[in-house]
Coordinates of C-alpha atoms and ligand atoms in Angstrom, one line a residue:
M19 CA 0.0 0.0 0.0
S20 CA 3.0 2.3 0.4
V21 CA 5.8 2.9 -2.0
P22 CA 9.3 2.3 -0.6
I23 CA 11.8 5.0 0.2
V24 CA 14.4 4.3 -2.4
A25 CA 17.6 5.7 -0.8
T26 CA 20.3 5.4 -3.5
S27 CA 22.6 7.7 -5.3
T28 CA 23.0 5.4 -8.2
Y29 CA 21.5 2.4 -9.9
A30 CA 23.4 -0.8 -10.7
A31 CA 24.2 -1.2 -14.4
A32 CA 23.6 2.6 -14.8
G33 CA 21.0 3.4 -17.4
A34 CA 19.9 -0.2 -17.7
D35 CA 17.3 -0.2 -14.9
E36 CA 14.0 -1.0 -16.6
A37 CA 12.6 2.5 -16.1
G38 CA 15.8 3.9 -17.5
R39 CA 17.1 5.3 -14.2
G40 CA 20.9 5.7 -14.1
Y41 CA 21.8 8.2 -11.4
G42 CA 20.1 9.7 -8.4
R43 CA 20.1 13.3 -9.6
Y44 CA 18.0 12.3 -12.6
A45 CA 15.5 9.9 -11.3
N46 CA 14.1 8.3 -8.2
P47 CA 11.1 6.0 -7.8
T48 CA 9.9 7.7 -4.6
W49 CA 9.9 11.1 -6.3
E50 CA 8.1 9.6 -9.2
A51 CA 5.3 8.3 -7.0
F52 CA 4.8 11.8 -5.6
E53 CA 5.0 13.3 -9.1
T54 CA 2.5 10.9 -10.5
A55 CA -0.1 11.8 -7.8
V56 CA 0.4 15.6 -8.2
A57 CA 0.3 15.2 -12.0
A58 CA -3.1 13.5 -11.7
L59 CA -4.4 16.3 -9.4
D60 CA -3.1 19.2 -11.6
G61 CA -3.8 17.5 -14.9
G62 CA -0.3 17.6 -16.4
Q63 CA 3.2 16.2 -15.8
A64 CA 4.8 17.1 -12.5
T65 CA 8.5 17.5 -11.5
A66 CA 9.4 17.6 -7.8
F67 CA 12.0 19.9 -6.3
A68 CA 13.9 20.4 -3.1
S69 CA 11.8 23.5 -2.1
G70 CA 9.1 25.7 -3.3
M71 CA 11.7 28.3 -4.4
A72 CA 13.6 25.6 -6.3
A73 CA 10.3 24.9 -8.2
V74 CA 9.8 28.7 -8.8
S75 CA 13.3 29.0 -10.1
A76 CA 13.0 26.1 -12.5
A77 CA 9.6 27.3 -13.7
V78 CA 10.9 30.8 -14.4
A79 CA 14.0 29.5 -16.2
A80 CA 12.0 27.0 -18.3
L81 CA 9.5 29.7 -19.4
V82 CA 11.7 32.8 -19.8
G83 CA 14.7 30.7 -21.1
T84 CA 16.2 32.4 -24.0
A85 CA 13.9 35.4 -24.4
P86 CA 15.8 38.6 -25.1
P87 CA 17.0 40.2 -21.8
Q88 CA 15.1 43.5 -22.4
Q89 CA 11.8 41.6 -22.2
A90 CA 10.1 42.3 -18.9
V91 CA 8.5 40.0 -16.4
V92 CA 5.0 40.9 -15.1
V93 CA 4.8 40.1 -11.4
P94 CA 2.1 40.5 -8.7
S95 CA 2.7 43.7 -6.8
D96 CA 1.6 41.7 -3.8
G97 CA 2.7 38.1 -3.5
Y98 CA 5.2 35.8 -1.9
H99 CA 8.1 38.2 -1.3
T100 CA 10.9 35.7 -2.1
S101 CA 9.3 34.8 -5.5
I102 CA 9.1 38.6 -6.3
A103 CA 12.8 39.0 -5.2
L104 CA 13.8 36.1 -7.5
L105 CA 11.8 37.6 -10.5
S106 CA 13.4 40.9 -9.8
S107 CA 16.9 39.5 -9.9
L108 CA 16.8 38.2 -13.5
G109 CA 18.3 41.3 -14.9
R110 CA 15.1 42.0 -16.7
P111 CA 12.7 44.9 -16.3
V112 CA 10.0 44.1 -13.8
R113 CA 6.4 45.3 -14.2
P114 CA 4.5 45.0 -10.9
V115 CA 0.7 44.7 -11.2
P116 CA -2.2 44.1 -8.8
I117 CA -2.9 40.6 -10.0
A118 CA -6.6 40.8 -9.2
D119 CA -7.0 43.7 -11.6
T120 CA -7.1 42.0 -15.0
D121 CA -7.0 45.4 -16.9
S122 CA -3.7 46.3 -15.2
V123 CA -2.3 42.9 -16.1
R124 CA -3.4 43.3 -19.7
A125 CA -1.8 46.7 -20.0
A126 CA 1.5 45.3 -18.7
L127 CA 1.6 42.4 -21.2
P128 CA 2.9 43.8 -24.5
G129 CA 6.4 42.6 -25.1
A130 CA 6.7 40.8 -21.8
A131 CA 8.6 37.4 -21.5
L132 CA 6.4 36.1 -18.7
V133 CA 3.5 36.8 -16.5
W134 CA 3.9 35.4 -13.0
V135 CA 0.6 34.9 -11.2
E136 CA 0.1 34.0 -7.6
T137 CA -3.5 33.3 -6.5
P138 CA -4.7 33.7 -3.9
T139 CA -1.7 35.9 -3.0
N140 CA 0.3 35.3 0.1
P141 CA -0.4 37.1 2.4
L142 CA -3.1 39.5 1.1
L143 CA -5.3 36.7 -0.4
E144 CA -6.1 38.6 -3.6
V145 CA -7.7 36.4 -6.2
A146 CA -6.8 36.5 -9.9
D147 CA -9.5 36.1 -12.6
L148 CA -7.5 33.3 -14.2
P149 CA -9.6 32.6 -17.3
A150 CA -9.7 36.3 -18.2
L151 CA -6.0 36.8 -17.4
V152 CA -4.8 33.7 -19.3
G153 CA -7.0 34.8 -22.3
A154 CA -5.3 38.2 -22.3
A155 CA -1.8 36.7 -22.0
R156 CA -2.5 34.2 -24.9
E157 CA -3.6 37.1 -27.1
A158 CA -0.4 38.9 -26.3
G159 CA 1.7 35.8 -26.7
V160 CA 3.0 35.9 -23.2
P161 CA 3.5 32.6 -21.2
V162 CA 1.7 32.3 -17.9
A163 CA 2.9 30.7 -14.7
V164 CA 0.7 30.3 -11.7
D165 CA 1.8 29.8 -8.1
A166 CA -1.2 28.0 -6.6
T167 CA 0.3 27.2 -3.3
A168 CA -2.5 28.7 -1.2
A169 CA -5.2 27.1 -3.3
T170 CA -3.8 23.6 -3.9
P171 CA -5.2 21.5 -6.9
M172 CA -8.3 20.8 -4.7
L173 CA -9.4 24.4 -5.2
L174 CA -7.7 25.6 -8.4
R175 CA -6.3 23.8 -11.4
P176 CA -4.6 26.5 -13.5
L177 CA -3.7 24.2 -16.4
E178 CA -7.5 23.8 -17.0
H179 CA -7.7 27.5 -17.5
G180 CA -4.8 27.5 -20.1
A181 CA -1.9 28.4 -17.9
D182 CA 1.5 27.0 -19.1
V183 CA 2.9 26.1 -15.7
V184 CA 1.6 25.6 -12.2
V185 CA 3.9 25.8 -9.2
H186 CA 3.2 24.6 -5.6
A187 CA 5.3 25.0 -2.5
A188 CA 4.6 21.4 -1.4
T189 CA 6.1 22.6 2.0
K190 CA 2.6 23.9 2.7
Y191 CA -0.7 22.1 2.1
L192 CA 0.4 19.3 -0.2
S193 CA 2.7 17.7 2.4
G194 CA 0.6 19.3 5.1
H195 CA 2.4 18.5 8.4
S196 CA 5.1 21.3 8.7
D197 CA 7.8 18.6 8.6
L198 CA 9.6 19.2 5.2
L199 CA 10.3 21.6 2.4
M200 CA 9.5 20.6 -1.2
G201 CA 8.2 22.1 -4.4
V202 CA 6.6 20.9 -7.5
V203 CA 6.1 22.2 -11.1
T204 CA 3.3 20.8 -13.3
V205 CA 3.1 21.6 -17.0
G206 CA 0.7 20.6 -19.8
E207 CA 3.2 20.3 -22.6
D208 CA 6.0 17.7 -23.1
R209 CA 8.8 20.0 -24.3
L210 CA 8.2 22.4 -21.4
G211 CA 8.3 19.4 -19.0
E212 CA 11.6 18.4 -20.5
R213 CA 13.0 21.9 -19.9
V214 CA 11.9 21.8 -16.2
R215 CA 13.5 18.3 -15.7
A216 CA 16.7 19.4 -17.5
H217 CA 16.8 22.4 -15.1
R218 CA 16.5 20.2 -12.1
A219 CA 19.2 17.8 -13.3
L220 CA 21.5 20.7 -14.2
H221 CA 21.0 22.8 -11.1
G222 CA 20.6 19.9 -8.8
A223 CA 17.7 21.1 -6.6
I224 CA 16.4 17.5 -6.1
P225 CA 14.1 16.4 -3.2
S226 CA 15.4 13.7 -0.9
P227 CA 13.6 10.4 -1.3
F228 CA 12.5 10.6 2.4
E229 CA 10.9 14.0 1.9
A230 CA 9.2 12.8 -1.2
W231 CA 7.8 9.8 0.7
L232 CA 6.6 12.1 3.6
A233 CA 5.0 14.5 1.0
L234 CA 3.2 11.6 -0.6
R235 CA 2.0 10.4 2.8
G236 CA 0.7 13.9 3.5
L237 CA -0.9 14.2 0.1
R238 CA -3.1 11.2 0.8
T239 CA -5.2 13.3 3.2
L240 CA -5.1 16.6 1.4
P241 CA -8.8 16.8 0.6
V242 CA -10.0 15.9 4.1
R243 CA -7.5 18.2 5.7
L244 CA -8.4 21.1 3.4
D245 CA -12.1 20.5 3.8
R246 CA -11.9 20.6 7.6
A247 CA -9.5 23.6 7.7
S248 CA -11.5 25.6 5.2
A249 CA -14.8 25.0 7.1
T250 CA -13.1 26.2 10.3
A251 CA -11.5 29.2 8.5
H252 CA -14.9 30.2 7.1
E253 CA -16.5 30.2 10.5
L254 CA -13.5 32.1 12.1
A255 CA -13.5 34.7 9.4
R256 CA -17.2 35.4 9.9
R257 CA -16.6 35.8 13.7
L258 CA -13.4 37.9 13.2
A259 CA -15.3 40.3 10.9
L260 CA -17.5 41.2 13.9
H261 CA -14.7 41.5 16.4
R262 CA -14.1 45.0 17.8
R263 CA -10.3 44.5 17.9
I264 CA -10.2 43.6 14.2
S265 CA -10.3 46.5 11.7
R266 CA -10.3 44.4 8.5
V267 CA -10.6 40.7 7.6
R268 CA -9.5 39.4 4.2
Y269 CA -10.9 36.0 3.3
P270 CA -12.3 35.3 -0.2
G271 CA -15.2 33.3 1.4
L272 CA -16.8 36.5 2.9
P273 CA -19.4 38.0 0.6
D274 CA -17.9 41.5 0.9
D275 CA -14.3 40.5 0.2
P276 CA -13.0 42.0 -3.0
G277 CA -12.0 38.5 -4.2
H278 CA -15.3 36.8 -3.4
Q279 CA -17.0 36.8 -6.8
V280 CA -14.0 35.7 -8.7
A281 CA -13.1 33.0 -6.1
R282 CA -16.7 31.7 -6.5
T283 CA -16.5 31.3 -10.2
V284 CA -12.8 30.3 -10.6
M285 CA -12.1 28.3 -7.4
D286 CA -13.7 25.3 -5.7
G287 CA -13.6 27.0 -2.3
P288 CA -12.0 30.0 -0.5
G289 CA -9.3 27.9 1.4
A290 CA -8.0 28.0 4.9
L291 CA -5.9 31.2 5.1
I292 CA -7.2 34.4 6.7
A293 CA -5.5 37.7 6.9
V294 CA -6.7 40.2 9.6
E295 CA -5.7 43.7 10.4
V296 CA -5.5 44.2 14.2
A297 CA -6.9 47.6 15.5
G298 CA -4.0 49.5 17.2
G299 CA -1.2 48.8 14.7
A300 CA 1.9 46.6 14.7
E301 CA 2.3 46.6 18.5
A302 CA -1.2 45.5 19.1
A303 CA -0.8 42.8 16.4
D304 CA 2.5 41.6 18.1
A305 CA 0.7 41.4 21.4
V306 CA -2.1 39.3 20.0
V307 CA 0.4 36.9 18.4
A308 CA 2.3 36.7 21.7
A309 CA -0.9 36.1 23.7
T310 CA -2.2 33.0 21.9
R311 CA -1.7 29.6 23.5
L312 CA -3.1 27.2 21.0
W313 CA -2.3 29.1 17.8
V314 CA 1.5 28.7 17.2
P315 CA 3.4 31.9 16.4
A316 CA 5.3 30.7 13.3
T317 CA 5.9 31.5 9.7
S318 CA 4.7 29.3 6.9
F319 CA 1.2 27.8 6.6
G320 CA -0.7 24.7 5.5
G321 CA 0.1 22.4 8.5
V322 CA -2.1 20.5 10.9
E323 CA -1.5 22.9 13.7
S324 CA -2.9 26.4 13.4
M325 CA -0.3 29.1 13.0
L326 CA -0.2 32.9 13.0
E327 CA 2.3 35.6 12.3
R328 CA 2.6 39.3 11.7
R329 CA 4.0 39.3 8.3
R330 CA 5.9 42.7 8.5
R331 CA 8.1 41.3 11.2
W332 CA 10.2 40.2 8.2
P333 CA 12.1 43.1 6.9
S334 CA 11.9 41.6 3.4
E335 CA 8.1 41.5 3.4
R336 CA 6.5 43.8 0.9
P337 CA 5.8 47.4 2.2
S338 CA 2.2 47.1 0.7
V339 CA 1.4 44.6 3.4
P340 CA -0.1 46.5 6.3
E341 CA 2.1 46.6 9.5
N342 CA -0.8 45.3 11.6
L343 CA -1.6 42.4 9.2
V344 CA -1.6 39.0 10.8
R345 CA -1.9 35.9 8.6
L346 CA -3.8 33.0 10.1
S347 CA -3.1 29.5 8.9
V348 CA -6.1 27.5 10.1
G349 CA -5.3 23.9 11.0
L350 CA -7.3 21.0 12.2
E351 CA -8.1 21.8 15.8
D352 CA -11.6 22.2 17.1
V353 CA -13.2 25.5 15.9
E354 CA -14.4 26.5 19.4
D355 CA -10.9 25.9 20.9
L356 CA -9.4 28.1 18.1
W357 CA -12.0 30.8 18.6
E358 CA -11.7 30.9 22.3
D359 CA -7.9 31.3 22.1
L360 CA -8.0 34.0 19.5
D361 CA -10.8 35.9 21.1
R362 CA -8.9 35.8 24.5
A363 CA -5.7 36.9 22.8
L364 CA -7.4 39.8 21.0
T365 CA -9.3 41.0 24.0
R366 CA -6.2 40.8 26.3
A367 CA -4.0 42.5 23.8
Ligands
PLP25 C1 6.2 29.2 0.8 C2 6.0 29.7 -0.5 C3 6.9 29.5 -1.6 C4 8.3 29.0 -1.3 O1 8.3 27.7 -0.8 P1 9.6 27.2 0.0 O2 9.3 25.7 0.2 O3 9.6 27.9 1.3 O4 10.8 27.4 -0.8 C5 6.6 29.9 -2.8 N1 5.3 30.5 -3.1 C6 4.4 30.7 -2.1 C7 3.1 31.3 -2.5 C8 4.7 30.3 -0.8 O5 3.8 30.5 0.1

């Protein structure tokens, strides 16, 4: 019922193994089991990497490739700050756009080498209108990559909307237990898949077989974990919106959220991340984070345990993220326990 962890750097009679595996940087049966599962979920062919950022790097390289260096990359003005830092380090012009505003994206497309989409964005949870955006990019002849880490293939399958590439930080929901870092790139087209694999073999950002095995184990429960966490998040978001110590809640499941309509039509659910602005600024937000007992103050998201953090505690976080914004990653604990802890922390702080 479980694939073995194949711990090997090489294969006897290199190249002659029946699946054509020769050396451990090119192929491993445990990665392949994980990749086969993600490929089925995303509807393409998947390549696993050592981290989400390794997957982002490979996707960018495979798409931008040999495009002339003066061609720009279109990037979300809000999104995972390390991805934006990477896209800004290519030596190409960078065109930041609010990714939920399709007209702005359309205006930035002419002559671009790539449009990098993240949806919902981390940490502001803005939702891109993927069918409209991909349509505009196709017209302009610009390839589209979508980082769907916050959505997972359960809620969003960008390849179905015509995107060229989808990237997940498997560190988050796909593995789901805060015990490893991994990434995965899924593409619809063979030649692009070959470029992604060639990049991995050349740059060497391969996952370890043990991490791939753990990720596959986590992936088995993805739908049940996400269903439960999303239902809890929805309830908590509704309550937080009424809390006097919260000045704003961002959650695409709330009817007055700017991303609500698009999320309803493009996604299969609003997910399990919430971003709140704490009344009283950064200090009040820090006090709330410090006062929780059940919620764990930690970066990252998508694990079994609920976590929260004030994002701007990181100097590299985007200045457009409000100082008092706390991102909540809802886990699998009882909703009333989570609410009680949060309400107490908010009231005490
Ligand atoms: C965490 C994250 C990444 C990077 O993943 P790592 O495994 O930390 O390298 C990329 N994109 C998004 C949206 C993320 O949340």
